[in-house]
CSV table of C-alpha atoms and ligand atoms in Angstrom, one decimal:
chain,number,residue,atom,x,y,z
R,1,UNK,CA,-26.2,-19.9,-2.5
R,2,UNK,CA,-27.2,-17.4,0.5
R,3,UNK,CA,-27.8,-17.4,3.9
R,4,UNK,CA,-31.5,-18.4,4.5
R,5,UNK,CA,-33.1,-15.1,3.7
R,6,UNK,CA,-35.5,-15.7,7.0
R,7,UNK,CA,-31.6,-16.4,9.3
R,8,UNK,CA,-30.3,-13.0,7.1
R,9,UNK,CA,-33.2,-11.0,8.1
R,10,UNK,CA,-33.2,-12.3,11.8
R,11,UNK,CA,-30.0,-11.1,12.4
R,12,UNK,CA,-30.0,-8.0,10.5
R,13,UNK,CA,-32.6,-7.0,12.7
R,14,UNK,CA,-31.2,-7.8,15.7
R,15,UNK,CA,-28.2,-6.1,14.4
R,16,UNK,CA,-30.2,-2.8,13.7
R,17,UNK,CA,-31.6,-2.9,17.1
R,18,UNK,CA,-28.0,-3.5,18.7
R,19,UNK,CA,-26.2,-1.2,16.5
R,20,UNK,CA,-26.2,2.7,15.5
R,21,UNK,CA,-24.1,1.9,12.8
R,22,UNK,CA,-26.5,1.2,9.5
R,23,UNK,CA,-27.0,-2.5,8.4
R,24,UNK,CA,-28.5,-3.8,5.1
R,25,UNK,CA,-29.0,-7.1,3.3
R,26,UNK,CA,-28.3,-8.5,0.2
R,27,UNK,CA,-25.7,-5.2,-0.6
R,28,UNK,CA,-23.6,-6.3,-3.6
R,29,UNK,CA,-19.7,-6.1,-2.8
R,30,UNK,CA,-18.0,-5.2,-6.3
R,31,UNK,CA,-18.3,-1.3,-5.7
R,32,UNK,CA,-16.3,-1.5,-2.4
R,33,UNK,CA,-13.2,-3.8,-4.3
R,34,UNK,CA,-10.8,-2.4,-6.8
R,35,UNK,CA,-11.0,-5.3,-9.0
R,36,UNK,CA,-15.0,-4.2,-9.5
R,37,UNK,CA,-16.0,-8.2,-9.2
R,38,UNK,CA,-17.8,-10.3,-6.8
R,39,UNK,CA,-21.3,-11.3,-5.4
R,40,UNK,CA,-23.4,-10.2,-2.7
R,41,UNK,CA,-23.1,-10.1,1.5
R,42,UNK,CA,-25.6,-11.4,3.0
R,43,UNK,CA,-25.3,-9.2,6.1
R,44,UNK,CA,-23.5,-5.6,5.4
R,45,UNK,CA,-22.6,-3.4,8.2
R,46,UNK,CA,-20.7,0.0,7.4
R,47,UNK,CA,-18.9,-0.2,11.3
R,48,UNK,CA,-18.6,3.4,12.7
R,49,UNK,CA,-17.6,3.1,16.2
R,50,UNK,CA,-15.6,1.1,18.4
R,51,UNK,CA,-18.3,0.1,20.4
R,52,UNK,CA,-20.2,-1.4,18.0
R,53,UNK,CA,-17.6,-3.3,16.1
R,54,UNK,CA,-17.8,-4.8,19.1
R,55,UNK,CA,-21.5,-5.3,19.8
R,56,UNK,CA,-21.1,-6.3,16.0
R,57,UNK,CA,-18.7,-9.2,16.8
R,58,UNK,CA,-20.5,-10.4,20.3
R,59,UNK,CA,-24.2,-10.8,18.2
R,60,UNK,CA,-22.4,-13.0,15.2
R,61,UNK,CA,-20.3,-15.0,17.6
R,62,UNK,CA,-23.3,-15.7,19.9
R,63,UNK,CA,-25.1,-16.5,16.8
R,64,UNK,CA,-22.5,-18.6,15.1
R,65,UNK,CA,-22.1,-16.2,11.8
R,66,UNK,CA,-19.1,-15.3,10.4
R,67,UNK,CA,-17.8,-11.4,9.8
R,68,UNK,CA,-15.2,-10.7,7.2
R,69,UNK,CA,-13.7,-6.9,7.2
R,70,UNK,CA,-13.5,-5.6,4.0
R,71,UNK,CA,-10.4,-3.3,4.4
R,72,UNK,CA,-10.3,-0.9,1.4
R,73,UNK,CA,-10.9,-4.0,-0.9
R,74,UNK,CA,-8.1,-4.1,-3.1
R,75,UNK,CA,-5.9,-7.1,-2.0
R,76,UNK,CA,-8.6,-9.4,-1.9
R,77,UNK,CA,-11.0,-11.3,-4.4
R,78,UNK,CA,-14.6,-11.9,-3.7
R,79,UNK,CA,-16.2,-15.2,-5.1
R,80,UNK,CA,-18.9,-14.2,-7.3
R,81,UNK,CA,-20.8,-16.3,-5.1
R,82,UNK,CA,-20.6,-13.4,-2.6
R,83,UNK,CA,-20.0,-13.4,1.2
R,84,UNK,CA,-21.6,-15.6,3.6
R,85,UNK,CA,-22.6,-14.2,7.0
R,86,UNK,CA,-21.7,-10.5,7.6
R,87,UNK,CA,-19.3,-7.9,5.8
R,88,UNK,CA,-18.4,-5.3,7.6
R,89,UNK,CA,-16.4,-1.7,6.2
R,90,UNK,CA,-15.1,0.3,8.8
R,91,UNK,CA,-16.3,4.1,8.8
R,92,UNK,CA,-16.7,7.4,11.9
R,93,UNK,CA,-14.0,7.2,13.8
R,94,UNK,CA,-12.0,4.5,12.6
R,95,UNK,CA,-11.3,6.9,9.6
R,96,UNK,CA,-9.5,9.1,12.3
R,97,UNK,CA,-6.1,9.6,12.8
R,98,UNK,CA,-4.4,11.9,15.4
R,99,UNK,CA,-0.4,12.9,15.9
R,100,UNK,CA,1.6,13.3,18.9
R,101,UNK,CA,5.1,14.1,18.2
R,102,UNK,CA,6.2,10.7,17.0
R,103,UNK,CA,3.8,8.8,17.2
R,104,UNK,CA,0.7,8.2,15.2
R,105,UNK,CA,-2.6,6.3,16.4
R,106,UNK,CA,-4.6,5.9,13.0
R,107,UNK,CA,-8.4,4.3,12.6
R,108,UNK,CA,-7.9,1.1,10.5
R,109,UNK,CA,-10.0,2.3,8.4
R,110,UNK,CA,-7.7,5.3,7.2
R,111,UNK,CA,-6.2,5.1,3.7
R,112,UNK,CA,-2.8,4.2,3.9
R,113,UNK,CA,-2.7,6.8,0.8
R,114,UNK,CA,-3.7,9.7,2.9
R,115,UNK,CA,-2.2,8.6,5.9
R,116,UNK,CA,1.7,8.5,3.9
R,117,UNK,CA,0.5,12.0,2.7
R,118,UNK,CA,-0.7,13.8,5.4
R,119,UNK,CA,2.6,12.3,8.2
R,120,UNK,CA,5.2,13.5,5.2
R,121,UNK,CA,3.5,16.9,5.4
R,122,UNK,CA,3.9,16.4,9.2
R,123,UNK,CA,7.9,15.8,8.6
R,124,UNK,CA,7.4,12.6,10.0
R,125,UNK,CA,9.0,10.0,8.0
R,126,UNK,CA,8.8,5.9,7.8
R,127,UNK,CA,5.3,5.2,6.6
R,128,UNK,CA,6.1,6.6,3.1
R,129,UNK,CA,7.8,3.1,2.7
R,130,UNK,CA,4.4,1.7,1.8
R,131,UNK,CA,3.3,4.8,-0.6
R,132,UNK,CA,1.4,3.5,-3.4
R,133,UNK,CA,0.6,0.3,-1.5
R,134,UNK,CA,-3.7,0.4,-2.1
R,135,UNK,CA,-5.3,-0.4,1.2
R,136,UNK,CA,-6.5,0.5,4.7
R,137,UNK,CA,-4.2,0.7,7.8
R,138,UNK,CA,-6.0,-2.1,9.1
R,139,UNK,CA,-5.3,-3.7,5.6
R,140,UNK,CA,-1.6,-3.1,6.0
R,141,UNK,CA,-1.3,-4.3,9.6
R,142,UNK,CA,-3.0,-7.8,8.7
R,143,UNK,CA,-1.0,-8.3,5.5
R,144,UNK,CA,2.5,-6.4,6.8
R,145,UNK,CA,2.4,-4.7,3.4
R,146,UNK,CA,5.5,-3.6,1.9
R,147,UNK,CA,7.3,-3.1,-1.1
R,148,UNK,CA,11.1,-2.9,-1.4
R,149,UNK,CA,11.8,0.1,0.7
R,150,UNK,CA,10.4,-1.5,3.7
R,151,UNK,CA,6.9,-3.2,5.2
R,152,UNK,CA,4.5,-2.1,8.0
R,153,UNK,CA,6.6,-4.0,10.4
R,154,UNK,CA,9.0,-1.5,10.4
R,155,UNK,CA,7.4,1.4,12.4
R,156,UNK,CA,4.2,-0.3,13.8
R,157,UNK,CA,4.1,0.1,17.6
R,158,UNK,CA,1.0,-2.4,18.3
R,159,UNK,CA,-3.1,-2.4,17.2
R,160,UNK,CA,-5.8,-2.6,18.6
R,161,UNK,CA,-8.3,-5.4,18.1
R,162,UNK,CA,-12.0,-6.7,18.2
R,163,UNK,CA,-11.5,-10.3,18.8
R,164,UNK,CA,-14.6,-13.2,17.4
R,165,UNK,CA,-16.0,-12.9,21.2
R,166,UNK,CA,-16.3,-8.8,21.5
R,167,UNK,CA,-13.2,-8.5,23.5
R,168,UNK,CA,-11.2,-5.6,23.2
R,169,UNK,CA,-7.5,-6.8,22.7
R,170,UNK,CA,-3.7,-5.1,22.3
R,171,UNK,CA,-1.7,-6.9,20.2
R,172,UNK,CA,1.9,-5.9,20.2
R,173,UNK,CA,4.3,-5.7,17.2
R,174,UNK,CA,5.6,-9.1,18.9
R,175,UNK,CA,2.5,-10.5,19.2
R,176,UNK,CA,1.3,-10.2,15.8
R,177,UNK,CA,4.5,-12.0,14.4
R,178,UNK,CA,5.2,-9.9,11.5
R,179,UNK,CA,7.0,-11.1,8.6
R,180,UNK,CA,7.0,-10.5,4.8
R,181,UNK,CA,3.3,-10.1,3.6
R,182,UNK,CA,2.4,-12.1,6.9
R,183,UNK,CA,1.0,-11.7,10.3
R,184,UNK,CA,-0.2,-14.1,12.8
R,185,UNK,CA,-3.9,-12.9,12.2
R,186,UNK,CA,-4.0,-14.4,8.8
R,187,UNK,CA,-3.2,-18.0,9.9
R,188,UNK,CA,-6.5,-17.2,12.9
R,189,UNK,CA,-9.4,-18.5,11.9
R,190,UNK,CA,-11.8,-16.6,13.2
R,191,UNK,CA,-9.3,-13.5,13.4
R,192,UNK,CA,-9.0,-10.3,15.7
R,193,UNK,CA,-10.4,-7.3,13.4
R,194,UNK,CA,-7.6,-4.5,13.6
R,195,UNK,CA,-9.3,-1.4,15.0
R,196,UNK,CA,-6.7,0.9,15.5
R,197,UNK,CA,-2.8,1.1,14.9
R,198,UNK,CA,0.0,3.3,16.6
R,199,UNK,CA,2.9,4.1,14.4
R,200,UNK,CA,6.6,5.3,15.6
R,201,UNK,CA,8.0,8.0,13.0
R,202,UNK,CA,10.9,9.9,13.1
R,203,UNK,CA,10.8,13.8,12.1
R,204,UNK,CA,12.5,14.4,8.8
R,205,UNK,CA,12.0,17.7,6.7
R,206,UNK,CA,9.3,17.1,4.6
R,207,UNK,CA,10.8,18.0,1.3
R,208,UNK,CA,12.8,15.2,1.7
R,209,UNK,CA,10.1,12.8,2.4
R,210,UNK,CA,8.1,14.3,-0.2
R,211,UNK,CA,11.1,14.0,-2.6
R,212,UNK,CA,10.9,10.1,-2.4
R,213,UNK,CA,7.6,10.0,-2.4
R,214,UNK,CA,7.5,11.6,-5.7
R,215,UNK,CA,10.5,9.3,-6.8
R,216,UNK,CA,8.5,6.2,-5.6
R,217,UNK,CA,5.9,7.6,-7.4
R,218,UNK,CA,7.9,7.7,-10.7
R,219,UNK,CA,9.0,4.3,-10.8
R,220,UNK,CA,5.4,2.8,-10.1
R,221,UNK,CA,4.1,4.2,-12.5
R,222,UNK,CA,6.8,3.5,-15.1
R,223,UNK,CA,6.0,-0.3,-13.9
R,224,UNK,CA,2.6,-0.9,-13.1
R,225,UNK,CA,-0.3,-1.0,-14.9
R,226,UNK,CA,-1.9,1.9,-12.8
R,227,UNK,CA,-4.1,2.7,-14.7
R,228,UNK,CA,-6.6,-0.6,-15.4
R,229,UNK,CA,-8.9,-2.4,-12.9
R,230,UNK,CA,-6.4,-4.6,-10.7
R,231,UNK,CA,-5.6,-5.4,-6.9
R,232,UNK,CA,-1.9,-4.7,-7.1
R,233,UNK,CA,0.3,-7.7,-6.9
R,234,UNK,CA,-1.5,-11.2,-7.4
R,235,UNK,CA,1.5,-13.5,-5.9
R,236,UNK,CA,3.9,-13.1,-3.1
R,237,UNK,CA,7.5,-13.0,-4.4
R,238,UNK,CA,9.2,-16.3,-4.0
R,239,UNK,CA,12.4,-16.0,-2.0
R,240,UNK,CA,14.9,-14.1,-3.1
R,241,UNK,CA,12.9,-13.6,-6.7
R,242,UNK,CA,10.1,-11.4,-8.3
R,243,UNK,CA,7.1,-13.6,-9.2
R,244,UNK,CA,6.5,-10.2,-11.9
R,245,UNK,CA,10.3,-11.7,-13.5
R,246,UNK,CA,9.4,-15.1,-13.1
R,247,UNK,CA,6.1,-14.8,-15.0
R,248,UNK,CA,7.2,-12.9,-17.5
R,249,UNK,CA,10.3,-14.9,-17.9
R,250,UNK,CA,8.0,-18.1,-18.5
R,251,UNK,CA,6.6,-16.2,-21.5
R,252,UNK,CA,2.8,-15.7,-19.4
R,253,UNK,CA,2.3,-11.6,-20.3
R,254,UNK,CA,-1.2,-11.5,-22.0
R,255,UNK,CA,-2.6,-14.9,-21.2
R,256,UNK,CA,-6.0,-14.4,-20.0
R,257,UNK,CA,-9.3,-16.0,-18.9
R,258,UNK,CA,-12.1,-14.6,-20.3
R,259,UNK,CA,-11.9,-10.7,-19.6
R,260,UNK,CA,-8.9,-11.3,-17.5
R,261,UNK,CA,-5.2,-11.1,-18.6
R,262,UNK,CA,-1.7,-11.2,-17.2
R,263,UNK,CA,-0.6,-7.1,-17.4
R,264,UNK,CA,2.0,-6.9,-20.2
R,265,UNK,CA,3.5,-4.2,-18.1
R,266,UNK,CA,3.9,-6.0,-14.9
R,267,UNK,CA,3.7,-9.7,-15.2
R,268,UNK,CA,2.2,-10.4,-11.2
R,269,UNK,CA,-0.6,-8.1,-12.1
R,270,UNK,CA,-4.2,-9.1,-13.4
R,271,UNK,CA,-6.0,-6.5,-15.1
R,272,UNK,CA,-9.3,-6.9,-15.9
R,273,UNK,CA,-12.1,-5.5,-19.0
R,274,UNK,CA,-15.8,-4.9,-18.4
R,275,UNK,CA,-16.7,-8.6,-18.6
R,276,UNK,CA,-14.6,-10.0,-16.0
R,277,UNK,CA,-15.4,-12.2,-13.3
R,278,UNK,CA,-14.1,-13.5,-9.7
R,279,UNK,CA,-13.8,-17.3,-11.4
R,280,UNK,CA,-12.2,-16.0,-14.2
R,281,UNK,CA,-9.2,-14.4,-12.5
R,282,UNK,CA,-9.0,-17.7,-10.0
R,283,UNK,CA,-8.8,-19.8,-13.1
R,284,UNK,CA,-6.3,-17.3,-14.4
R,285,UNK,CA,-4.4,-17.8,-11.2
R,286,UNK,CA,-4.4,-21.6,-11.4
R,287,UNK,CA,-3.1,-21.6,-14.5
R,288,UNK,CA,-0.2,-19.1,-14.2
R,289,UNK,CA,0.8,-21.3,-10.9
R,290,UNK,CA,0.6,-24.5,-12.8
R,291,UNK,CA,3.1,-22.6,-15.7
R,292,UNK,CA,5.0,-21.4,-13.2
R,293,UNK,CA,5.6,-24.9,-11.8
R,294,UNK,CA,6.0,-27.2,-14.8
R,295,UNK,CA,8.5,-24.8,-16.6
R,296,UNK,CA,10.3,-22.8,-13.2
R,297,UNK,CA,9.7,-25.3,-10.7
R,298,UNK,CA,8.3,-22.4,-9.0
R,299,UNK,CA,5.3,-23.1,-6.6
R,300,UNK,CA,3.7,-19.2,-6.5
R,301,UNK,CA,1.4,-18.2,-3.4
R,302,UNK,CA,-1.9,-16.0,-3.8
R,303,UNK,CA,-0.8,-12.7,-2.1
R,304,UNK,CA,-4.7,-11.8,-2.8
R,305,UNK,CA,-7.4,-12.9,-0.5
R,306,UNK,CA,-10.2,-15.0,-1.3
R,307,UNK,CA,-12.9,-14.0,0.4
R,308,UNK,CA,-16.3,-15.4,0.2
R,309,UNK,CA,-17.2,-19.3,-1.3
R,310,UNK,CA,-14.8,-20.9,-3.3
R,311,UNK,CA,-16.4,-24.3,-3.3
R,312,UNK,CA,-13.0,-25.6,-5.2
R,313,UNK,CA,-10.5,-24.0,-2.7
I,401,LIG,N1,10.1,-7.7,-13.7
I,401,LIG,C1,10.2,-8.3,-15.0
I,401,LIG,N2,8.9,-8.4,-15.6
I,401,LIG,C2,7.8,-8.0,-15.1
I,401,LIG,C3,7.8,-7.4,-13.8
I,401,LIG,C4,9.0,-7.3,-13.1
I,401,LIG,O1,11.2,-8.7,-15.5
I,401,LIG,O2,6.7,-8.2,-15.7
I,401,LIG,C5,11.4,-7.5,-13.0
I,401,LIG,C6,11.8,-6.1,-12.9
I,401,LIG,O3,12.4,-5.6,-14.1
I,401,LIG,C7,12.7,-6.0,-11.7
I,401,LIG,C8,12.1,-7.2,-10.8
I,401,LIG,O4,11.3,-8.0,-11.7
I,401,LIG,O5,14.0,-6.3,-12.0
I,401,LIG,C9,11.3,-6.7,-9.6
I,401,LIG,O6,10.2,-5.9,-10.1
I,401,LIG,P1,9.6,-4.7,-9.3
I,401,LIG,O7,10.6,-3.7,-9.1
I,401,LIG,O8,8.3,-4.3,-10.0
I,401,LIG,O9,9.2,-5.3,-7.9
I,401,LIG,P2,8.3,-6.5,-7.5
I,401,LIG,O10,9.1,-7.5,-6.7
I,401,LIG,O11,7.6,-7.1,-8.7
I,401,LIG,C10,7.4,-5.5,-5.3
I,401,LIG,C11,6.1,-5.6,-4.6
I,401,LIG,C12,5.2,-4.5,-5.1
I,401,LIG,C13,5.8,-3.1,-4.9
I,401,LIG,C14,7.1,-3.1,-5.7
I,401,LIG,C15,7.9,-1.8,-5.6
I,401,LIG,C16,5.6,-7.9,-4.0
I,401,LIG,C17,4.8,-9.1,-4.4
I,401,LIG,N3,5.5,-6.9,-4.8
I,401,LIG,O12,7.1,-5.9,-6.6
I,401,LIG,O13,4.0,-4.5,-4.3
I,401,LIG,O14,5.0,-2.1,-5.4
I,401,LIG,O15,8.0,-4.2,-5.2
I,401,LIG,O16,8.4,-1.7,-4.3
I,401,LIG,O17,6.2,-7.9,-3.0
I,401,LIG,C18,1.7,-5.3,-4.1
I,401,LIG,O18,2.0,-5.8,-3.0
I,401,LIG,O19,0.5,-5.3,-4.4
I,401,LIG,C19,2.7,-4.7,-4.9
I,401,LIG,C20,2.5,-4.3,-6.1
């Protein structure tokens, strides 16, 4: 199921007319994710200015259509149904970043990759907590990414936001109630779009920093199956526990749907074969939680985002 191709059209064009920023229809979504699966947009829009992310927003919230940001696309999973309404990708100057002693004020649609790289080559250290995290840093200030040397949270100053209406909005550290893999914009409904984030680093001498990056680096690799099709961690860790130990302690490693299986070298990732598809890792999902529970009495949470129509969900 689509949009009405005559509602799609209308909109695109008004879009095209409001916007300098290109717009296309029907743009299959796979290419932008690092799972490689999922349907079509309806409405895609590669965002390259402030101004008309929030044109962008104003036109869909006057015209009742939703807009999901992308990010980077690798913490979320798009329905092979595709994406009703608009998609948007941020590009121009939100892949920007600028540094004033301490502080950095990145586009949210920087790599967080290049971002940890080019601040330890700075000397500035703190956002190397997230190397190897996949994503945007508007990615990682919506999800608080993390791993165990420390989240997002930990040096973000505030961001700035599009909210559904256009508005231009500051939302402090405080504001968007950061805890482990969570912020307050995940439980809005529609949400602010991040646009921008300021970070607070502290100047370290970059062979350091670069040191444990490159140990970081070492024990991911060692751990994770880096080098298939995946979208990093499926399940938040249950308090106090690793979802990869309590998977693999239930025996899951290798069960698959389809061209989907659980990674034999880290049990909360899903890699996927040429043949995969969006249901097949949901149903792979379902039944790893429904393992999970009957024999750990574990209830597991999606750390991945569904985006798109999930008719089941
Ligand atoms: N373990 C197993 N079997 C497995 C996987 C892990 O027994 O198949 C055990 C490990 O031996 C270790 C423990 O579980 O004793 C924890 O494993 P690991 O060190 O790999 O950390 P994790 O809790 O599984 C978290 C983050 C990762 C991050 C790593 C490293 C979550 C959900 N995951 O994984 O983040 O890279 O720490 O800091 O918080 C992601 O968010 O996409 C992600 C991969």
């Amino acid at each position: 199921m689509t949009m009405p191709a005559a509602a799609a059209t209308e909109i695109a064009e008004v879009l095209a007319r409001r916007l300098e920023s290109p717009v296309s229809t029907g743009e299959p979504l796979a290419r932008f994710t690092t799972f490689g699966l999922g349907g079509c947009a309806d409405i895609f829009v590669n965002v390259a200015s402030l101004s008309d992310l929030k044109t962008l927003r104003e036109t869909a919230w006057e015209a009742g259509v939703p807009v999901t940001p992308l990010g980077d696309g690798s913490n979320c999973l798009i329905s092979d149904l595709g994406v009703r309404g608009i998609v948007i990708k941020l590009s121009g100057e939100f892949l920007v970043f600028t540094i004033q002693d301490c502080e950095v004020d990145s586009g949210a649609g920087v790599g967080l990759s290049r971002l940890v790289a080019e601040t330890a080559r700075a000397g500035l250290a703190g956002l190397e907590v997230v190397y190897g995290v996949p994503g945007s840093v508007g990615g990682s200030v919506y999800m608080n990414a993390g791993t165990r040397y420390g989240w997002t949270s930990d040096t973000l100053i505030d961001a700035v936001s599009v909210r559904p209406d256009g508005r231009e909005e500051v939302l402090s550290k405080d504001d968007l109630e950061m805890s482990y893999r969570h912020t307050r914009l995940q439980d809005m409904n529609p949400a602010p779009i991040v646009a921008r984030a300021r970070f607070h680093l502290r100047k370290e001498d970059p062979s350091q920093i670069k040191a444990r990056i490159a140990q970081m680096a070492k024990a991911r690799q060692a751990s994770q199956p880096l080098q298939n099709r995946s979208c990093g961690c499926m399940f938040t860790n249950p308090e106090g526990d690793s979802a990869g130990r309590v998977i693999d302690a239930c025996g899951l490693k290798g069960l698959s749907v389809g061209d989907v299986r659980v990674s034999e070298k880290h049990a909360n990732f899903f890699v996927t074969g040429n043949s995969a598809r969006a249901s097949d890792v949901r149903a792979l999902a379902r039944k790893v939680q429904e393992a999970v529970r009957k024999q750990a009495g574990i209830d597991l949470n999606l750390e991945v985002k569904l985006l798109g129509e999930w008719p089941d969900e």
